[in-house]
Coordinates of C-alpha atoms in Angstrom, one line a residue:
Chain H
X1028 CA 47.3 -39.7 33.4
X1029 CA 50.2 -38.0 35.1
X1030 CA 49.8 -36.3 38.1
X1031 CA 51.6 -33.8 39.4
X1032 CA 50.9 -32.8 43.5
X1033 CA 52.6 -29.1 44.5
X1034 CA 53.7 -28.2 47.8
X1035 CA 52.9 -26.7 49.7
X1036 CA 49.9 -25.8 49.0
X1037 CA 49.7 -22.4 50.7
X1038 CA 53.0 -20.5 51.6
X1039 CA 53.3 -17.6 53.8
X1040 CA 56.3 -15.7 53.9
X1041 CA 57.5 -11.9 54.1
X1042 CA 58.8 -9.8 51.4
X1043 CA 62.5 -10.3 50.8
X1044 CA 62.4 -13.2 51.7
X1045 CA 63.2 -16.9 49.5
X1046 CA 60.4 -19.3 48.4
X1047 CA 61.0 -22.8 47.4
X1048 CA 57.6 -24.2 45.5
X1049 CA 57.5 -28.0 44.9
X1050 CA 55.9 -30.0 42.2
X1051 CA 56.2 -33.7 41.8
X1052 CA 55.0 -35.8 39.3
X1053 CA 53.6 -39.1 39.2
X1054 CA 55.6 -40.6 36.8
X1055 CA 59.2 -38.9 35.2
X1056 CA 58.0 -35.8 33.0
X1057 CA 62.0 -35.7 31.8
X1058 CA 62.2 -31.8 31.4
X1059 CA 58.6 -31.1 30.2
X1060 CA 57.6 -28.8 32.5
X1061 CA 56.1 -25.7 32.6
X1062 CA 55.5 -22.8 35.5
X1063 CA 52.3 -20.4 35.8
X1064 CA 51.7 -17.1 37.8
X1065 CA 48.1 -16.1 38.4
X1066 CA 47.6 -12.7 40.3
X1067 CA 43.9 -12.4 41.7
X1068 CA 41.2 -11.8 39.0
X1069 CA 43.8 -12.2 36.4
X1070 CA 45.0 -14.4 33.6
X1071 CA 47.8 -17.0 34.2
X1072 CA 51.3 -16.3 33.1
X1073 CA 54.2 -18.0 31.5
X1074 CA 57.0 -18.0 33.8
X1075 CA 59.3 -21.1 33.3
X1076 CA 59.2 -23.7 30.6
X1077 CA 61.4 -27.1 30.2
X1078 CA 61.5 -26.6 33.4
X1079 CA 64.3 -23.9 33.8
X1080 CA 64.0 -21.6 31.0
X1081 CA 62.4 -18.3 31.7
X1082 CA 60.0 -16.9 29.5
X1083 CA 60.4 -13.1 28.0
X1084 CA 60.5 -10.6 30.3
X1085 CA 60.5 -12.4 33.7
X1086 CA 62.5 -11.0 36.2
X1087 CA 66.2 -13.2 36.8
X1088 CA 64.6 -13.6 40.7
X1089 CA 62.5 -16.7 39.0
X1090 CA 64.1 -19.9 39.3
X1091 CA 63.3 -22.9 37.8
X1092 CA 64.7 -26.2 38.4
X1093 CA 64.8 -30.3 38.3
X1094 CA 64.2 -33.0 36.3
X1095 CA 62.4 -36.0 35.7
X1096 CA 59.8 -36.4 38.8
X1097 CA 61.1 -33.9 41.1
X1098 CA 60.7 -29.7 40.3
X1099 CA 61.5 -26.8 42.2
X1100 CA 59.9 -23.0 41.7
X1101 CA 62.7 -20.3 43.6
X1102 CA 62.3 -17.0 43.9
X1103 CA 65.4 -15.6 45.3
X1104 CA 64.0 -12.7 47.2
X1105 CA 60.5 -11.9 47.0
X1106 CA 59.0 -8.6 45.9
X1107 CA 55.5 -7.6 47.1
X1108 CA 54.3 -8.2 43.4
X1109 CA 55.0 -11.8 43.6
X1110 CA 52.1 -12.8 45.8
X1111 CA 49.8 -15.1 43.8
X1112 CA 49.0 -18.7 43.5
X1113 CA 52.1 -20.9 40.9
X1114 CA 51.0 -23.9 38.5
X1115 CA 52.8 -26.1 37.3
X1116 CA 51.9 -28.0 34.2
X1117 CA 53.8 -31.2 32.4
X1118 CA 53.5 -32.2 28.6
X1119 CA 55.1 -34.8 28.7
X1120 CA 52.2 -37.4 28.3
X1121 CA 49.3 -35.2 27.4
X1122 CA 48.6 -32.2 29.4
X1123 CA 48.1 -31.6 32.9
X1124 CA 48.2 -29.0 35.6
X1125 CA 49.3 -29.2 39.7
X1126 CA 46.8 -27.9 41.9
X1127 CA 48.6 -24.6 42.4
X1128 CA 50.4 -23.2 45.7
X1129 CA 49.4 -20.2 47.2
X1130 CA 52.3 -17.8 47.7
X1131 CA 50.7 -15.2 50.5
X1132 CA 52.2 -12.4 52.3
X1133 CA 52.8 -13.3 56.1
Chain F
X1140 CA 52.1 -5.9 22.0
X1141 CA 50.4 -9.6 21.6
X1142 CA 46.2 -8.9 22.5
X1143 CA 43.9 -11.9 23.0
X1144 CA 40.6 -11.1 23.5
X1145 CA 38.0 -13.9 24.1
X1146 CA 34.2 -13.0 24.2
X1147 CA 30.9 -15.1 23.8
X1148 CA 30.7 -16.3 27.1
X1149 CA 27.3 -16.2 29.1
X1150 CA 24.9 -18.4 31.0
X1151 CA 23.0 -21.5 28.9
X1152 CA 21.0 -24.2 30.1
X1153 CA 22.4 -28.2 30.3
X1154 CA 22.1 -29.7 26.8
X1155 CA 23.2 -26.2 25.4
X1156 CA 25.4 -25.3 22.9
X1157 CA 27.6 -21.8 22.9
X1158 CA 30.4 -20.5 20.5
X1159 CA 33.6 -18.7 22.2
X1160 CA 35.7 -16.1 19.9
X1161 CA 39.2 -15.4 20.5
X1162 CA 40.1 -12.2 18.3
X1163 CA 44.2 -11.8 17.9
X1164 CA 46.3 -9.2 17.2
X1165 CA 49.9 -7.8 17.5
X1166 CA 51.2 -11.1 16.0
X1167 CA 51.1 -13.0 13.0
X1168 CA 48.1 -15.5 13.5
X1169 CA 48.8 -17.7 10.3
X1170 CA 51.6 -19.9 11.3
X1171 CA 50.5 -19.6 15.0
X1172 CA 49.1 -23.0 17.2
X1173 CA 46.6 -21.5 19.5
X1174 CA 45.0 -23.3 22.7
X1175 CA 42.3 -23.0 25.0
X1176 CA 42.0 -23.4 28.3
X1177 CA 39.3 -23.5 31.2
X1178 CA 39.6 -22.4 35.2
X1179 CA 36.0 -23.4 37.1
X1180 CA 34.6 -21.2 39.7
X1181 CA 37.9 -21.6 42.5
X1182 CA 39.9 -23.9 40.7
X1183 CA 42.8 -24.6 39.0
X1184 CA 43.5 -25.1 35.2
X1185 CA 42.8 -27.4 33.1
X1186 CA 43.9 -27.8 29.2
X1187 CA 40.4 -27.7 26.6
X1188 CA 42.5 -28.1 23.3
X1189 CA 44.9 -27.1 20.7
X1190 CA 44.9 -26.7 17.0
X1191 CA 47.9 -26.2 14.7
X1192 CA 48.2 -23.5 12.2
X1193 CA 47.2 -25.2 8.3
X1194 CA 50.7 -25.1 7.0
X1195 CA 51.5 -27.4 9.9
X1196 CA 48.2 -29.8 9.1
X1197 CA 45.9 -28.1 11.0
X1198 CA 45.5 -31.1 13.7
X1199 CA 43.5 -30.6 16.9
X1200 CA 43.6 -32.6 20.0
X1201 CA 41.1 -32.2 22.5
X1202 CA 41.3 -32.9 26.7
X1203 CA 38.7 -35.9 27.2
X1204 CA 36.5 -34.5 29.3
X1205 CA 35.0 -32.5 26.2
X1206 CA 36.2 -34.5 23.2
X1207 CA 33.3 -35.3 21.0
X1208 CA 31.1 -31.9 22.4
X1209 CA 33.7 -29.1 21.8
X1210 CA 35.1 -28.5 18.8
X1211 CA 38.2 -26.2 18.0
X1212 CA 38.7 -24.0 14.8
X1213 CA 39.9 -20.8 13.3
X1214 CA 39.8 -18.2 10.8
X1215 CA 42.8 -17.2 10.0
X1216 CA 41.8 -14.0 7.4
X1217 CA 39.6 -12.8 10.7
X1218 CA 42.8 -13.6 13.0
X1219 CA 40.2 -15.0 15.0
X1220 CA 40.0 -18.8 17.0
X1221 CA 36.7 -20.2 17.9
X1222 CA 35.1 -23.1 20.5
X1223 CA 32.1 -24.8 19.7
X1224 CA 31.1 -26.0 23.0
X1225 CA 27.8 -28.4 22.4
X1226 CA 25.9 -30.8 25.0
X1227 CA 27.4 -28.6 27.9
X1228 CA 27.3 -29.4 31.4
X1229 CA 27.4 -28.1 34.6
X1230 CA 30.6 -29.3 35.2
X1231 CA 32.1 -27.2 32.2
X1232 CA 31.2 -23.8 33.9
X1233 CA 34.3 -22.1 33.8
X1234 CA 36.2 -19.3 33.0
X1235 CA 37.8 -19.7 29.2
X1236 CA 41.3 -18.5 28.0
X1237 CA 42.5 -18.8 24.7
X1238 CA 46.5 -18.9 24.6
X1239 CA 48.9 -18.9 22.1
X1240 CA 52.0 -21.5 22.2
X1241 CA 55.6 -20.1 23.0
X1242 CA 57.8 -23.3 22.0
X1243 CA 60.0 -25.0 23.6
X1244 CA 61.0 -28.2 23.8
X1245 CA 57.7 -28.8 23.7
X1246 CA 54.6 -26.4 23.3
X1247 CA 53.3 -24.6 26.2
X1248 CA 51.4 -21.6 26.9
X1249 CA 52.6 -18.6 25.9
X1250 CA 50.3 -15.3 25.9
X1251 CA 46.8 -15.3 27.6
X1252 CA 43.5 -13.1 27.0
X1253 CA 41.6 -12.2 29.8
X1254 CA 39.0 -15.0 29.9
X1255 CA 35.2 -15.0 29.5
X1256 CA 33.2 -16.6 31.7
X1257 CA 30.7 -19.5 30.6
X1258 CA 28.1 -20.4 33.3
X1259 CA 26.0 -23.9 32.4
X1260 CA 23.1 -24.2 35.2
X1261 CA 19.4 -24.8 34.9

């Protein structure tokens, strides 16, 4: 099974500012990966998929980058909605899920 | 607007058996794959299953954990996807989404419903 280890696992920053989110996978994913929002008491959303194509409607701000074993989540300048926990999720062998990082306001 | 609404959820006992509906709308169900997916109490997510729409064979593929107890179907004149969860455990108390698939390169996890909670406890 592949798995894939996010970092960090929380991050506390300011709005405005730029988060970096990290996954890595265990073994090379090529581009099949995925990125997940989840707002509190909410459903999970599609943000990024082969790993730097943005679903409908996301805002431009969403970044998605990398290749292989080593992915990166940016959000170029964070508005006050974008506080939640990010997933990523890999199907390249099967289908599995990070443990999520916890974006929180600082 | 795509809708996904999931219901069925409650508590049952170890050794139960429950059946989740997801009713669709806003999109055309026939040709669609659909998924499901669980999130326990605090926890992060983790893929149940998939099935493919009939024109593309209809195949399901199930996560191990509940291959052989949970079975995955649909009705596609009720635009409506089921689980069959059987032999649950406590371990599979969760909160379950059904998805549709937005393709890619691959398939992922396009639209979500809002979850119903299954609770397996004694």
């Amino acid at each position: 099974e592949i798995v894939l280890t996010q970092s960090p696992a929380t991050l506390s920053l300011s709005p405005g500012e730029r988060a970096t989110l990290s996954c890595r996978a265990s073994q090379s994913v090529s581009n099949y990966l995925a990125w997940y929002q989840q707002k509190p008491g909410q459903a999970p959303r599609l943000l990024i998929y082969d790993a730097s194509n943005r679903a409908t409607g996301v805002p431009a701000r969403f970044s998605g980058s990398g290749s292989g074993t080593d992915f990166t989540l940016t959000i170029s300048s964070l508005e006050p909605d974008d506080f939640a926990v990010y997933y990523c999720q890999q199907r390249s062998n099967d289908n599995t899920f990070g443990q999520g990082t916890k974006l929180e306001i600082k | 607007e795509v809708q996904l609404v999931e219901s069925g959820g409650g508590l049952v006992k170890p050794g139960g058996s429950l059946r989740l509906s997801c009713a669709a709308s806003g999109f055309n169900f026939i040709p669609a794959w659909m998924s499901w997916v669980r999130q326990a109490p605090g926890k992060g997510l983790e893929w149940v299953g998939r099935i493919k729409s009939k024109n593309d064979g209809g195949t399901i593929d199930y996560a191990a954990p509940v291959k052989g107890r949970f079975s995955i179907s649909r009705d596609d004149s009720k635009d409506t996807l089921y689980l069959q969860m059987d032999s649950l455990k406590t371990d599979d108390t969760a909160v379950y989404y059904c998805t549709t698939v937005r393709w890619g390169s691959a398939w992922w996890l396009g639209h979500w419903g809002q979850g119903t909670l299954v609770s397996v406890s004694s």
